[in-house]
Amino acid sequence: WSPNLERNQKILKDIAEERGIPYINYNGEKASPLNYDKNLFRDWTHLNKEGAEIFSPRFAADLKEILRKKGWL
């Protein structure tokens, strides 16, 4: 957790929206129990190998859904 996390996420979301880039917030509306399992993180923000193996299929599925909606798949 960072004291600036919410502010930084809003900045990133605003920039993405201005440029028409999809923004997936895994610390907000897409948060899951993965976010709170410290055993899956190398430090406060970076997943370790096990965490990445759990997260990657979820990210791939979310990305595919975005690409489908945009007609890019």
Short mmCIF file of N, CA and C in Angstrom, two decimals:
data_model
loop_
_atom_site.label_atom_id
_atom_site.label_comp_id
_atom_site.label_asym_id
_atom_site.label_seq_id
_atom_site.Cartn_x
_atom_site.Cartn_y
_atom_site.Cartn_z
N TRP A 1 0.84 -1.18 0.00
CA TRP A 1 0.00 0.00 0.00
C TRP A 1 0.88 1.24 0.00
N SER A 2 0.47 2.22 -0.75
CA SER A 2 1.17 3.50 -0.82
C SER A 2 0.18 4.61 -0.47
N PRO A 3 0.63 5.61 0.28
CA PRO A 3 -0.29 6.71 0.61
C PRO A 3 -0.76 7.46 -0.62
N ASN A 4 -0.05 7.35 -1.71
CA ASN A 4 -0.42 8.04 -2.94
C ASN A 4 -1.12 7.13 -3.94
N LEU A 5 -1.44 5.91 -3.54
CA LEU A 5 -1.99 4.93 -4.48
C LEU A 5 -3.27 5.42 -5.16
N GLU A 6 -4.22 5.89 -4.38
CA GLU A 6 -5.48 6.34 -4.98
C GLU A 6 -5.26 7.52 -5.92
N ARG A 7 -4.43 8.46 -5.52
CA ARG A 7 -4.13 9.62 -6.36
C ARG A 7 -3.47 9.18 -7.65
N ASN A 8 -2.48 8.30 -7.55
CA ASN A 8 -1.76 7.83 -8.73
C ASN A 8 -2.67 7.03 -9.67
N GLN A 9 -3.56 6.23 -9.09
CA GLN A 9 -4.49 5.47 -9.93
C GLN A 9 -5.43 6.40 -10.68
N LYS A 10 -5.89 7.45 -10.02
CA LYS A 10 -6.76 8.41 -10.69
C LYS A 10 -6.03 9.10 -11.83
N ILE A 11 -4.79 9.46 -11.61
CA ILE A 11 -3.99 10.10 -12.67
C ILE A 11 -3.86 9.16 -13.86
N LEU A 12 -3.50 7.90 -13.59
CA LEU A 12 -3.35 6.92 -14.67
C LEU A 12 -4.66 6.69 -15.40
N LYS A 13 -5.76 6.57 -14.66
CA LYS A 13 -7.06 6.35 -15.28
C LYS A 13 -7.44 7.54 -16.16
N ASP A 14 -7.21 8.75 -15.67
CA ASP A 14 -7.54 9.95 -16.44
C ASP A 14 -6.73 10.02 -17.73
N ILE A 15 -5.44 9.72 -17.64
CA ILE A 15 -4.57 9.74 -18.83
C ILE A 15 -5.04 8.69 -19.83
N ALA A 16 -5.35 7.49 -19.33
CA ALA A 16 -5.82 6.41 -20.22
C ALA A 16 -7.12 6.81 -20.91
N GLU A 17 -8.05 7.38 -20.15
CA GLU A 17 -9.33 7.79 -20.74
C GLU A 17 -9.13 8.88 -21.80
N GLU A 18 -8.26 9.84 -21.53
CA GLU A 18 -7.98 10.91 -22.49
C GLU A 18 -7.46 10.36 -23.80
N ARG A 19 -6.73 9.26 -23.74
CA ARG A 19 -6.09 8.69 -24.91
C ARG A 19 -6.85 7.49 -25.49
N GLY A 20 -7.99 7.16 -24.89
CA GLY A 20 -8.78 6.04 -25.37
C GLY A 20 -8.15 4.69 -25.09
N ILE A 21 -7.37 4.61 -24.03
CA ILE A 21 -6.68 3.38 -23.66
C ILE A 21 -7.45 2.71 -22.52
N PRO A 22 -7.78 1.44 -22.65
CA PRO A 22 -8.46 0.75 -21.54
C PRO A 22 -7.58 0.74 -20.30
N TYR A 23 -8.19 0.91 -19.16
CA TYR A 23 -7.48 0.90 -17.88
C TYR A 23 -8.11 -0.15 -16.98
N ILE A 24 -7.33 -1.10 -16.54
CA ILE A 24 -7.81 -2.15 -15.64
C ILE A 24 -7.20 -1.89 -14.27
N ASN A 25 -8.05 -1.66 -13.29
CA ASN A 25 -7.57 -1.34 -11.94
C ASN A 25 -7.70 -2.58 -11.04
N TYR A 26 -6.61 -3.28 -10.86
CA TYR A 26 -6.61 -4.47 -10.02
C TYR A 26 -6.47 -4.14 -8.54
N ASN A 27 -6.37 -2.87 -8.22
CA ASN A 27 -6.35 -2.45 -6.83
C ASN A 27 -7.67 -1.83 -6.42
N GLY A 28 -8.58 -1.71 -7.36
CA GLY A 28 -9.89 -1.12 -7.10
C GLY A 28 -10.98 -2.10 -7.45
N GLU A 29 -11.72 -1.78 -8.53
CA GLU A 29 -12.88 -2.60 -8.90
C GLU A 29 -12.52 -4.03 -9.27
N LYS A 30 -11.28 -4.29 -9.64
CA LYS A 30 -10.86 -5.66 -10.01
C LYS A 30 -10.02 -6.32 -8.91
N ALA A 31 -10.03 -5.74 -7.71
CA ALA A 31 -9.28 -6.33 -6.60
C ALA A 31 -9.83 -7.72 -6.29
N SER A 32 -8.96 -8.59 -5.79
CA SER A 32 -9.36 -9.95 -5.44
C SER A 32 -8.57 -10.38 -4.21
N PRO A 33 -8.84 -11.55 -3.68
CA PRO A 33 -8.07 -12.03 -2.53
C PRO A 33 -6.55 -12.07 -2.79
N LEU A 34 -6.17 -12.20 -4.06
CA LEU A 34 -4.76 -12.17 -4.42
C LEU A 34 -4.08 -10.91 -3.88
N ASN A 35 -4.78 -9.79 -3.92
CA ASN A 35 -4.22 -8.52 -3.48
C ASN A 35 -3.76 -8.55 -2.02
N TYR A 36 -4.35 -9.40 -1.22
CA TYR A 36 -4.11 -9.36 0.21
C TYR A 36 -3.27 -10.53 0.73
N ASP A 37 -2.79 -11.37 -0.18
CA ASP A 37 -1.97 -12.51 0.22
C ASP A 37 -0.49 -12.13 0.09
N LYS A 38 0.11 -11.75 1.19
CA LYS A 38 1.50 -11.28 1.19
C LYS A 38 2.49 -12.35 0.71
N ASN A 39 2.08 -13.61 0.76
CA ASN A 39 2.96 -14.69 0.29
C ASN A 39 3.12 -14.70 -1.22
N LEU A 40 2.30 -13.92 -1.93
CA LEU A 40 2.36 -13.89 -3.39
C LEU A 40 3.11 -12.67 -3.92
N PHE A 41 3.69 -11.89 -3.02
CA PHE A 41 4.39 -10.67 -3.42
C PHE A 41 5.86 -10.69 -3.01
N ARG A 42 6.68 -10.12 -3.88
CA ARG A 42 8.11 -9.97 -3.61
C ARG A 42 8.33 -8.77 -2.71
N ASP A 43 7.56 -7.71 -2.94
CA ASP A 43 7.57 -6.52 -2.10
C ASP A 43 6.14 -5.98 -2.08
N TRP A 44 5.94 -4.77 -1.66
CA TRP A 44 4.56 -4.27 -1.47
C TRP A 44 3.77 -4.14 -2.76
N THR A 45 4.44 -4.18 -3.91
CA THR A 45 3.71 -3.98 -5.16
C THR A 45 4.00 -5.00 -6.26
N HIS A 46 5.08 -5.74 -6.15
CA HIS A 46 5.49 -6.65 -7.23
C HIS A 46 5.21 -8.11 -6.84
N LEU A 47 4.52 -8.80 -7.72
CA LEU A 47 4.23 -10.21 -7.49
C LEU A 47 5.51 -11.04 -7.57
N ASN A 48 5.55 -12.11 -6.79
CA ASN A 48 6.62 -13.07 -6.94
C ASN A 48 6.20 -14.08 -8.02
N LYS A 49 7.00 -15.11 -8.23
CA LYS A 49 6.71 -16.07 -9.30
C LYS A 49 5.34 -16.72 -9.11
N GLU A 50 5.06 -17.17 -7.91
CA GLU A 50 3.77 -17.83 -7.65
C GLU A 50 2.61 -16.86 -7.88
N GLY A 51 2.76 -15.63 -7.41
CA GLY A 51 1.72 -14.63 -7.62
C GLY A 51 1.50 -14.34 -9.09
N ALA A 52 2.60 -14.24 -9.84
CA ALA A 52 2.49 -13.98 -11.28
C ALA A 52 1.81 -15.14 -12.00
N GLU A 53 2.09 -16.35 -11.57
CA GLU A 53 1.46 -17.52 -12.20
C GLU A 53 -0.05 -17.54 -11.94
N ILE A 54 -0.47 -17.02 -10.80
CA ILE A 54 -1.90 -16.95 -10.48
C ILE A 54 -2.55 -15.77 -11.22
N PHE A 55 -1.86 -14.64 -11.25
CA PHE A 55 -2.42 -13.43 -11.82
C PHE A 55 -2.46 -13.44 -13.35
N SER A 56 -1.45 -13.97 -13.98
CA SER A 56 -1.31 -13.89 -15.44
C SER A 56 -2.52 -14.41 -16.22
N PRO A 57 -3.08 -15.58 -15.88
CA PRO A 57 -4.27 -16.03 -16.62
C PRO A 57 -5.46 -15.08 -16.44
N ARG A 58 -5.59 -14.51 -15.27
CA ARG A 58 -6.67 -13.54 -15.03
C ARG A 58 -6.48 -12.30 -15.90
N PHE A 59 -5.25 -11.79 -15.93
CA PHE A 59 -4.96 -10.62 -16.76
C PHE A 59 -5.20 -10.94 -18.23
N ALA A 60 -4.76 -12.11 -18.67
CA ALA A 60 -4.95 -12.50 -20.08
C ALA A 60 -6.44 -12.55 -20.43
N ALA A 61 -7.24 -13.09 -19.54
CA ALA A 61 -8.68 -13.17 -19.79
C ALA A 61 -9.30 -11.77 -19.85
N ASP A 62 -8.90 -10.90 -18.94
CA ASP A 62 -9.42 -9.53 -18.94
C ASP A 62 -9.00 -8.78 -20.21
N LEU A 63 -7.77 -8.98 -20.61
CA LEU A 63 -7.27 -8.32 -21.81
C LEU A 63 -7.99 -8.83 -23.06
N LYS A 64 -8.20 -10.13 -23.14
CA LYS A 64 -8.94 -10.69 -24.28
C LYS A 64 -10.35 -10.12 -24.36
N GLU A 65 -11.00 -9.96 -23.22
CA GLU A 65 -12.35 -9.39 -23.19
C GLU A 65 -12.35 -7.96 -23.72
N ILE A 66 -11.37 -7.17 -23.32
CA ILE A 66 -11.25 -5.79 -23.81
C ILE A 66 -11.03 -5.79 -25.31
N LEU A 67 -10.13 -6.63 -25.78
CA LEU A 67 -9.83 -6.70 -27.21
C LEU A 67 -11.04 -7.15 -28.02
N ARG A 68 -11.81 -8.09 -27.49
CA ARG A 68 -13.05 -8.54 -28.15
C ARG A 68 -14.05 -7.39 -28.26
N LYS A 69 -14.23 -6.66 -27.16
CA LYS A 69 -15.19 -5.56 -27.14
C LYS A 69 -14.81 -4.46 -28.12
N LYS A 70 -13.51 -4.28 -28.32
CA LYS A 70 -13.02 -3.27 -29.25
C LYS A 70 -13.01 -3.79 -30.70
N GLY A 71 -13.28 -5.09 -30.86
CA GLY A 71 -13.25 -5.68 -32.20
C GLY A 71 -11.86 -5.94 -32.71
N TRP A 72 -10.91 -6.06 -31.80
CA TRP A 72 -9.51 -6.26 -32.18
C TRP A 72 -9.13 -7.74 -32.17
N LEU A 73 -10.05 -8.59 -31.77
CA LEU A 73 -9.81 -10.05 -31.77
C LEU A 73 -10.86 -10.73 -32.61
#
